[in-house]
Tab-separated table of C-alpha atoms in Angstrom:
chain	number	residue	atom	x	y	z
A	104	UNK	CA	9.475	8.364	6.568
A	105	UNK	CA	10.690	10.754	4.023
A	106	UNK	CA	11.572	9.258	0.376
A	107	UNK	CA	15.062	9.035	-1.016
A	108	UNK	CA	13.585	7.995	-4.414
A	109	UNK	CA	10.123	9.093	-6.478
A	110	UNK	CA	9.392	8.238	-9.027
A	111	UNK	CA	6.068	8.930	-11.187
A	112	UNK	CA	4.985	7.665	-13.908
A	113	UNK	CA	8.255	7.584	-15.967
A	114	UNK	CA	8.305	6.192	-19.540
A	115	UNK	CA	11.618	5.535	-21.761
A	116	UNK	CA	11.832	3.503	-24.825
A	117	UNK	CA	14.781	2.748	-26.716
A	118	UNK	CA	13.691	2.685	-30.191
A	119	UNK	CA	10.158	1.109	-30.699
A	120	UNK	CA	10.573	-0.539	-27.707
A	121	UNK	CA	9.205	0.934	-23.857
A	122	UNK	CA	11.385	-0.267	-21.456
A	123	UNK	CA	9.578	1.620	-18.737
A	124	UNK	CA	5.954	2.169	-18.916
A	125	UNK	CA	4.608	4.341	-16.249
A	126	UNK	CA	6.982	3.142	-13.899
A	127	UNK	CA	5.714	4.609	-10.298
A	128	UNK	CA	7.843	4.040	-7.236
A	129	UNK	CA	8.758	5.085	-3.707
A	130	UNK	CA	11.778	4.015	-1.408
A	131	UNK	CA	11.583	5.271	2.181
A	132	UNK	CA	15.040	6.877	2.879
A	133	UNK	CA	16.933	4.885	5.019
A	134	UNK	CA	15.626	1.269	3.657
A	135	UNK	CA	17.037	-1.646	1.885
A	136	UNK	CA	14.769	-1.902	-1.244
A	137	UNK	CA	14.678	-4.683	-3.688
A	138	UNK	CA	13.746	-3.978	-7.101
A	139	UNK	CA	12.210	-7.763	-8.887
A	140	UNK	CA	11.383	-8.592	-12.481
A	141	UNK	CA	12.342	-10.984	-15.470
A	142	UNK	CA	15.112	-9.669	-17.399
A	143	UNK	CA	13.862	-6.752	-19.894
A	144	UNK	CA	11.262	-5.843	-17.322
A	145	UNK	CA	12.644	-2.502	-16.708
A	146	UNK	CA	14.715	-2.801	-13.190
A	147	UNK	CA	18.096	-1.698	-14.631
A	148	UNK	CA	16.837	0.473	-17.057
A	149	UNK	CA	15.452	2.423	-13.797
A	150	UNK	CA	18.664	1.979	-11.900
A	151	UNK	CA	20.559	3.150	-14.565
A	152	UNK	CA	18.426	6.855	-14.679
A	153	UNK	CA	18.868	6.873	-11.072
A	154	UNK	CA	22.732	6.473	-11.504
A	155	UNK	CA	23.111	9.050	-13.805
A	156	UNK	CA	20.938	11.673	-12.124
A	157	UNK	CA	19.135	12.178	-15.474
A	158	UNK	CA	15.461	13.700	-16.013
A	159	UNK	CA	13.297	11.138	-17.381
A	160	UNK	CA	12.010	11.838	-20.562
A	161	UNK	CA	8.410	11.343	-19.388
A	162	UNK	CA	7.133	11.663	-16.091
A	163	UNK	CA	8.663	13.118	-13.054
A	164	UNK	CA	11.470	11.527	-10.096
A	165	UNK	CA	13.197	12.567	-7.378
A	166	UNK	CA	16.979	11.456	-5.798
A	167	UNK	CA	17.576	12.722	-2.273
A	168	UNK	CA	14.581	15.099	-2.373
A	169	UNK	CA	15.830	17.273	-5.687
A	170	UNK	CA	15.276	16.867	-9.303
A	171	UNK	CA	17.893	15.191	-10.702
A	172	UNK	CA	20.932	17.419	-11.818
A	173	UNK	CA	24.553	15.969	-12.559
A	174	UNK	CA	25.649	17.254	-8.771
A	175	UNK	CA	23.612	14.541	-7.151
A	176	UNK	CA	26.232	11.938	-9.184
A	177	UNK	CA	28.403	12.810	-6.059
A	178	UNK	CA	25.601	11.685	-3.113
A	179	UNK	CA	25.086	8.020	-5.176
A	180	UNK	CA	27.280	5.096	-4.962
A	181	UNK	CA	26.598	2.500	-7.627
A	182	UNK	CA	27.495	-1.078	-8.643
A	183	UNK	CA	26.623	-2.239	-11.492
A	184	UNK	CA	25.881	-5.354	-13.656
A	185	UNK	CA	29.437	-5.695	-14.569
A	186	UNK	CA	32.755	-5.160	-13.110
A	187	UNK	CA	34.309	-1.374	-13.865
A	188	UNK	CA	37.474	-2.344	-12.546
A	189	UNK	CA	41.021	-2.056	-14.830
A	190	UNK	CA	42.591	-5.420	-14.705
A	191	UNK	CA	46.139	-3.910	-14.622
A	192	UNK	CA	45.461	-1.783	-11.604
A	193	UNK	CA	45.481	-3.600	-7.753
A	194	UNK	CA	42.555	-3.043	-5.754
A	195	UNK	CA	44.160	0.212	-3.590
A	196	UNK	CA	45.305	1.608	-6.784
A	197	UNK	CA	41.493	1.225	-7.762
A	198	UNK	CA	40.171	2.681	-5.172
A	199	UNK	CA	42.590	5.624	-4.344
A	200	UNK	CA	41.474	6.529	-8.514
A	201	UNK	CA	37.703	6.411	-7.751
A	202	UNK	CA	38.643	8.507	-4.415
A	203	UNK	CA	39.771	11.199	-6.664
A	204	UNK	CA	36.976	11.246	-8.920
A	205	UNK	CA	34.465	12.167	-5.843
A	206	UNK	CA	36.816	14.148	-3.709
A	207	UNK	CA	38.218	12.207	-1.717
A	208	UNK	CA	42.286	13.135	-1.342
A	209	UNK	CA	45.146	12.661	0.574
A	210	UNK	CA	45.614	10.829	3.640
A	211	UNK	CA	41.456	10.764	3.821
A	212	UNK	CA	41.690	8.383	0.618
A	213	UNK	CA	44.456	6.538	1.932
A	214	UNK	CA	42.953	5.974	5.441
A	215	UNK	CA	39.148	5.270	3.749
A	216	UNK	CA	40.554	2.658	1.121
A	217	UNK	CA	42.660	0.511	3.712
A	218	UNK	CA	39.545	0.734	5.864
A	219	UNK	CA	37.118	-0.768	3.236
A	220	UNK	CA	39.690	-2.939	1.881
A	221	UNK	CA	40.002	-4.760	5.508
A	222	UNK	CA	36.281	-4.839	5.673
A	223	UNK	CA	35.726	-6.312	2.537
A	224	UNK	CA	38.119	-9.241	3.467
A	225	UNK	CA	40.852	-7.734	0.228
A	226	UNK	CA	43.784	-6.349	2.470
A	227	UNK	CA	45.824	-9.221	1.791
A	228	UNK	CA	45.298	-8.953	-2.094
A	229	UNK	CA	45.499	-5.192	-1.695
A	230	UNK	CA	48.409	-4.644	-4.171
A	231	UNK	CA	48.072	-7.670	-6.523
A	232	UNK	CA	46.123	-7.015	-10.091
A	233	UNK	CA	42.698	-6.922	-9.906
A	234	UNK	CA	43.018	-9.487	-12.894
A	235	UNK	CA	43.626	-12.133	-10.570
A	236	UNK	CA	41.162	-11.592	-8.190
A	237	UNK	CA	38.028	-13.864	-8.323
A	238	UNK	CA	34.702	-13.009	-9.275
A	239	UNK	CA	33.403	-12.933	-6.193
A	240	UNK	CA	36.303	-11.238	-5.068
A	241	UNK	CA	35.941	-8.499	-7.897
A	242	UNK	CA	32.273	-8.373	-6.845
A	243	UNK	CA	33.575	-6.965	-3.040
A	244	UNK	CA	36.006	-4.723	-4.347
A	245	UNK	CA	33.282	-3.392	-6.839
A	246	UNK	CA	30.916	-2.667	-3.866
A	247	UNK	CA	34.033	-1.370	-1.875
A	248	UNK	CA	34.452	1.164	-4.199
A	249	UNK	CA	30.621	2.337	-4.584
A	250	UNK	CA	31.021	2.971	-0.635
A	251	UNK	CA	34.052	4.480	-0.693
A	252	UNK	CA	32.928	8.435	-0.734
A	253	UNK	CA	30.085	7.212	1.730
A	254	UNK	CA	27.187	8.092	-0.084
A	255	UNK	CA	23.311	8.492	0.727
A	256	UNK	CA	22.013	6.111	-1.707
A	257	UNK	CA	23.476	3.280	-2.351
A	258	UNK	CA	22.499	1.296	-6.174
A	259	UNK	CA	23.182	-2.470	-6.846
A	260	UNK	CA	22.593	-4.131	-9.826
A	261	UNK	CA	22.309	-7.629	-9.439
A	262	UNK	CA	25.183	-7.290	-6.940
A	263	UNK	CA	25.632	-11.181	-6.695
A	264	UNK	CA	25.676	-12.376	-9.980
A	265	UNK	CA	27.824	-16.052	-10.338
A	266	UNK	CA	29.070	-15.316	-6.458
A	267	UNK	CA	29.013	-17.985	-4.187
A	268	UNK	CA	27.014	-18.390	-1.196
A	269	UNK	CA	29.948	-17.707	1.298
A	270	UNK	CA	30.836	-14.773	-0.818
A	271	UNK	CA	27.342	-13.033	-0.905
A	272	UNK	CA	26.978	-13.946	2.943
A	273	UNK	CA	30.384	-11.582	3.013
A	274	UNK	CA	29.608	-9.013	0.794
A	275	UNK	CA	26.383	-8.315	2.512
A	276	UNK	CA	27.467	-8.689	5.704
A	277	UNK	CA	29.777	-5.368	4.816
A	278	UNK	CA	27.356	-3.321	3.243
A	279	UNK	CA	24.956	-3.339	5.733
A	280	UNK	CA	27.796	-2.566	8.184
A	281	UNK	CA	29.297	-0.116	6.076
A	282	UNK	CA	26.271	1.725	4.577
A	283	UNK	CA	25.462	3.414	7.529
A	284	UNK	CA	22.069	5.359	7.443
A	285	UNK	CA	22.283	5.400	3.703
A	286	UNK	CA	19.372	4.090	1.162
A	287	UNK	CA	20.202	0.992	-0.711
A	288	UNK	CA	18.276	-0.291	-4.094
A	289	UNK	CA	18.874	-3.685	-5.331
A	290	UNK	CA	18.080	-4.819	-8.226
A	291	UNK	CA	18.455	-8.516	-8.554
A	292	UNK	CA	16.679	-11.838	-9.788
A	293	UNK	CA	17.657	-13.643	-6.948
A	294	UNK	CA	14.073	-13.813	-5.009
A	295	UNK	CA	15.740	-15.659	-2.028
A	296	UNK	CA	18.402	-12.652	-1.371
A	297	UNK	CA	15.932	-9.804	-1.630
A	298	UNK	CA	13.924	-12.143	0.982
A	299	UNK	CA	16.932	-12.146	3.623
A	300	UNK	CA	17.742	-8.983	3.111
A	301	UNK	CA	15.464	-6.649	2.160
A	302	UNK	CA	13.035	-4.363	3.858
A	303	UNK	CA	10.652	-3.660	0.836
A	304	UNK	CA	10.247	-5.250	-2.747
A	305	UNK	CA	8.761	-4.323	-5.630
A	306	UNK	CA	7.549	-6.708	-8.593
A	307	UNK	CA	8.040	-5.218	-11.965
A	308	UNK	CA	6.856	-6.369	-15.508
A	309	UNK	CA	6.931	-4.701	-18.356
A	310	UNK	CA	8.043	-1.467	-17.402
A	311	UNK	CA	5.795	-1.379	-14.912
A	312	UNK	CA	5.414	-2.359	-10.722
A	313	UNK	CA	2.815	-4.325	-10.262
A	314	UNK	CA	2.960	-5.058	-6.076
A	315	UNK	CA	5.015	-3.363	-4.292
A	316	UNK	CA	5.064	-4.120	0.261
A	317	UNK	CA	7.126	-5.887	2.668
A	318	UNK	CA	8.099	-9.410	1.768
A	319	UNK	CA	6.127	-10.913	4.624
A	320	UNK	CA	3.355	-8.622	3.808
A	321	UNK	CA	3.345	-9.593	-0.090
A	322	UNK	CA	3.511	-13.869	1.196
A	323	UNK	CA	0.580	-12.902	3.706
A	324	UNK	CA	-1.488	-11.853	0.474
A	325	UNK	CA	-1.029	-15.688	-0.419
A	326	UNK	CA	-2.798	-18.938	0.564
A	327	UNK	CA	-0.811	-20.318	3.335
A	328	UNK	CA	1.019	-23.140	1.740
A	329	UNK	CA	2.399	-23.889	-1.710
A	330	UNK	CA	1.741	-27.089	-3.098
A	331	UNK	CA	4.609	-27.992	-5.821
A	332	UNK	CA	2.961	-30.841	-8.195
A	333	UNK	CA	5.901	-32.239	-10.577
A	334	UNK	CA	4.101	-33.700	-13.628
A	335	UNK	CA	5.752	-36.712	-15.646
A	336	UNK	CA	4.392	-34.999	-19.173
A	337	UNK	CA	2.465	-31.131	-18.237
A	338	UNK	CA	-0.180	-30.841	-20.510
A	339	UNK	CA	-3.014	-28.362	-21.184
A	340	UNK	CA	-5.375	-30.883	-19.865
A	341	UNK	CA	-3.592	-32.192	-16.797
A	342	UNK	CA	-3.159	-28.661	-15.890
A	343	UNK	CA	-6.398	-27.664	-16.545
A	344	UNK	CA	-8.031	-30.790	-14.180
A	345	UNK	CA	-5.541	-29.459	-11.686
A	346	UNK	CA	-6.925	-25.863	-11.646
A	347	UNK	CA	-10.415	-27.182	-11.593
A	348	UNK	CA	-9.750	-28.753	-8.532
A	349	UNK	CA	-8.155	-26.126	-6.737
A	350	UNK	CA	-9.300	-23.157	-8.074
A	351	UNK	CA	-8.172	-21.058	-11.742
A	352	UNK	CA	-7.119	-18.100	-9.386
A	353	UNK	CA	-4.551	-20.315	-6.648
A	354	UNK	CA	-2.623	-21.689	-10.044
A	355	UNK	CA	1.187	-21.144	-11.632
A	356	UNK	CA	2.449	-22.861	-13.810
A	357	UNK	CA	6.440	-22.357	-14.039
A	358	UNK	CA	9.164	-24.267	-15.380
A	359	UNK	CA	7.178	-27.539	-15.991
A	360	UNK	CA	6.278	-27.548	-12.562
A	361	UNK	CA	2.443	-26.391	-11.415
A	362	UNK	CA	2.471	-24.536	-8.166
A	363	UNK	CA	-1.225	-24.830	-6.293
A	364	UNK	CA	-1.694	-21.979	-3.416
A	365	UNK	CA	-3.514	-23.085	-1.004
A	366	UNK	CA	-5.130	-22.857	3.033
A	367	UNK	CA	-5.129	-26.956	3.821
A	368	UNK	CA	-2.956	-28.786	1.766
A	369	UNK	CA	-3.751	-31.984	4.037
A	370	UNK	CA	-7.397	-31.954	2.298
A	371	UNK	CA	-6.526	-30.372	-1.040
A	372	UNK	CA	-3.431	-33.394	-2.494
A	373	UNK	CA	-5.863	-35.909	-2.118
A	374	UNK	CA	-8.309	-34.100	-4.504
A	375	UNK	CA	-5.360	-34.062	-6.639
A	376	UNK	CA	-4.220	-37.096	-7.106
A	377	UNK	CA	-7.651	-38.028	-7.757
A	378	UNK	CA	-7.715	-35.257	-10.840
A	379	UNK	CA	-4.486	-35.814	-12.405
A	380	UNK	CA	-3.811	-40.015	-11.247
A	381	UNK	CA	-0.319	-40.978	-12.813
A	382	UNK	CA	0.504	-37.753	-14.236
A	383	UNK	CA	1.852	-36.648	-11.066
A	384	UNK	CA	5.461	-37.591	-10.327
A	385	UNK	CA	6.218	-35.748	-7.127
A	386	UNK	CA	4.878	-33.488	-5.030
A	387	UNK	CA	6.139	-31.631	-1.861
A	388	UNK	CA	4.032	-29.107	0.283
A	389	UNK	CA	6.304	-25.802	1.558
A	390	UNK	CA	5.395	-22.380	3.706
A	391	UNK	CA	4.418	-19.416	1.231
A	392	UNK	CA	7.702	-17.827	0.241
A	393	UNK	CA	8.646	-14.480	-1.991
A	394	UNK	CA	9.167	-16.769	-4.825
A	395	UNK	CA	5.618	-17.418	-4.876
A	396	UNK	CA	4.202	-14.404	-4.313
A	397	UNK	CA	6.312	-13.095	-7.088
A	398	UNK	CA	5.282	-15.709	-9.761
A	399	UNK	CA	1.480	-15.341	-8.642
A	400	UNK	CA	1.846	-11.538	-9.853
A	401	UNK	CA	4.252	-12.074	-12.697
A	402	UNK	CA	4.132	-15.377	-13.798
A	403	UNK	CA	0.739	-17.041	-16.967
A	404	UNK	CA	-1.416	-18.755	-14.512
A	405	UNK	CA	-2.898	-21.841	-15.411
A	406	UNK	CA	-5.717	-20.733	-18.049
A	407	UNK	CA	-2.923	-18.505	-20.557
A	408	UNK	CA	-0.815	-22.097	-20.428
A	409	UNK	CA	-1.466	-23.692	-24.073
């Protein structure tokens, strides 16, 4: 599969700091591609040189199989972070101005914007201001727009931000229907979206990705089952009698919680009540998901935990 998107070892820092750091990256044309990190790891630093078609200062990428140039701008439909929307304008108005700025005119526009805006679920708010639209209402209209001059590559930045489930259900719904054959990179922190919807992930820290693969392929890599410990007061110690028992390399520690990876959880939680006793408060054993596989490769383990 050819590559709508390569990038090779691209630096950019802003100031004294390096927001990407040898970034190196391929999406397959054609895929839904989920870009994961912390915030300040780098994802919409990337997404935003993508957007804007620029060279990178260091390092080399390609958009659509050409080096970037400002004509690619037209071939790339974006949403980002926040909502680009006027307030005063109604969601057609909106949408027959962004028509204009790629092209798009006359009763093509017309026809294309009543089109998304039944899709999207916003023909009945069509002509009211965008002002009193909901978030997650803004958040459709905002993705309406980025398809609007159907482009190859589609970019979303943490498309789903404060939306609600029956919203994001919605808006994803229509951009896979919509979309077409075109690319689409996410960029989000929500680990249990990019696992319903997307076809490849890639982990990033630091400016960097550190595992890239399919999301069943990355939860493969792991021990079959997570155990989730819940400790009355985590401490260095209990921790550390924990991660004897099961092993330094099979142990996260995040949020208070310590997460054990492991093949038999039936014959490891007895071990571990026996290390920690009353220190543990709760404990629950689940199937492997993304969220684990992403904290094994971004997440302290056990040992860096003071």
């Amino acid at each position: 599969m050819s590559s709508a998107i390569a990038a090779r070892e691209i630096r950019r820092s802003y100031g004294d700091r390096a927001a990407l750091d040898g970034f190196t990256l391929e999406v397959p044309a054609g895929s839904i591609f989920g870009v994961l990190g912390p915030n300040g790891s780098g994802k919409s630093t990337f997404l935003a040189l993508v957007a804007g078609a620029e060279r990178p200062p260091s390092g080399t990428l390609t958009i659509l199989g050409e080096a970037p140039h400002p004509r690619l701008r037209a071939r790339i439909g974006t949403v980002f972070q926040e909502n680009a929307s006027d307030p005063l304008m109604s969601p057609r108005e909106y949408l027959l101005f962004a028509a204009t700025l790629f092209g798009v005119e006359g009763r093509a526009a017309r026809r294309r914007a009543d089109e998304l805006l039944e899709r999207f679920g916003l023909a009945g708010r069509a002509n009211d201001p965008i002002s009193t639209l909901s978030g997650g209402t803004r958040r459709r209209l905002e993705a309406a727009r980025a398809l609007l001059h159907r482009p190859e590559l589609l970019l979303l930045d943490e498309p789903t931000t404060g939306v609600d489930p029956e919203e994001r259900r919605l808006l994803w719904e229509t951009v896979r229907a919509e979309r077409g054959g075109a690319t689409v990179l996410l960029a989000t922190n929500d680990l249990h979206e990019a696992d319903a919807v997307c076809d490849l992930v890639a982990f990033v820290q630091a400016g960097r990705v550190v595992a890239a693969g399919a999301p069943a392929e990355l939860k493969r890599d792991l021990r079959r089952q997570a155990v989730r410990v819940e400790l009355n007061a985590p401490d260095p110690g209990t921790v550390e009698r924990i991660a004897a028992e099961a092993g330094l390399d099979r142990v996260t520690v995040l949020d208070g919680e310590v997460l054990v990876m492991t093949d038999d959880a039936t014959a490891l939680v007895p071990r571990l009540f026996a290390a920690a006793g009353n220190a543990i408060r709760g404990l629950r054993i689940e199937e492997a998901s993304l969220e684990d596989a992403y904290f094994q490769y971004i997440q302290r383990r056990a040992e860096a935990v003071r």
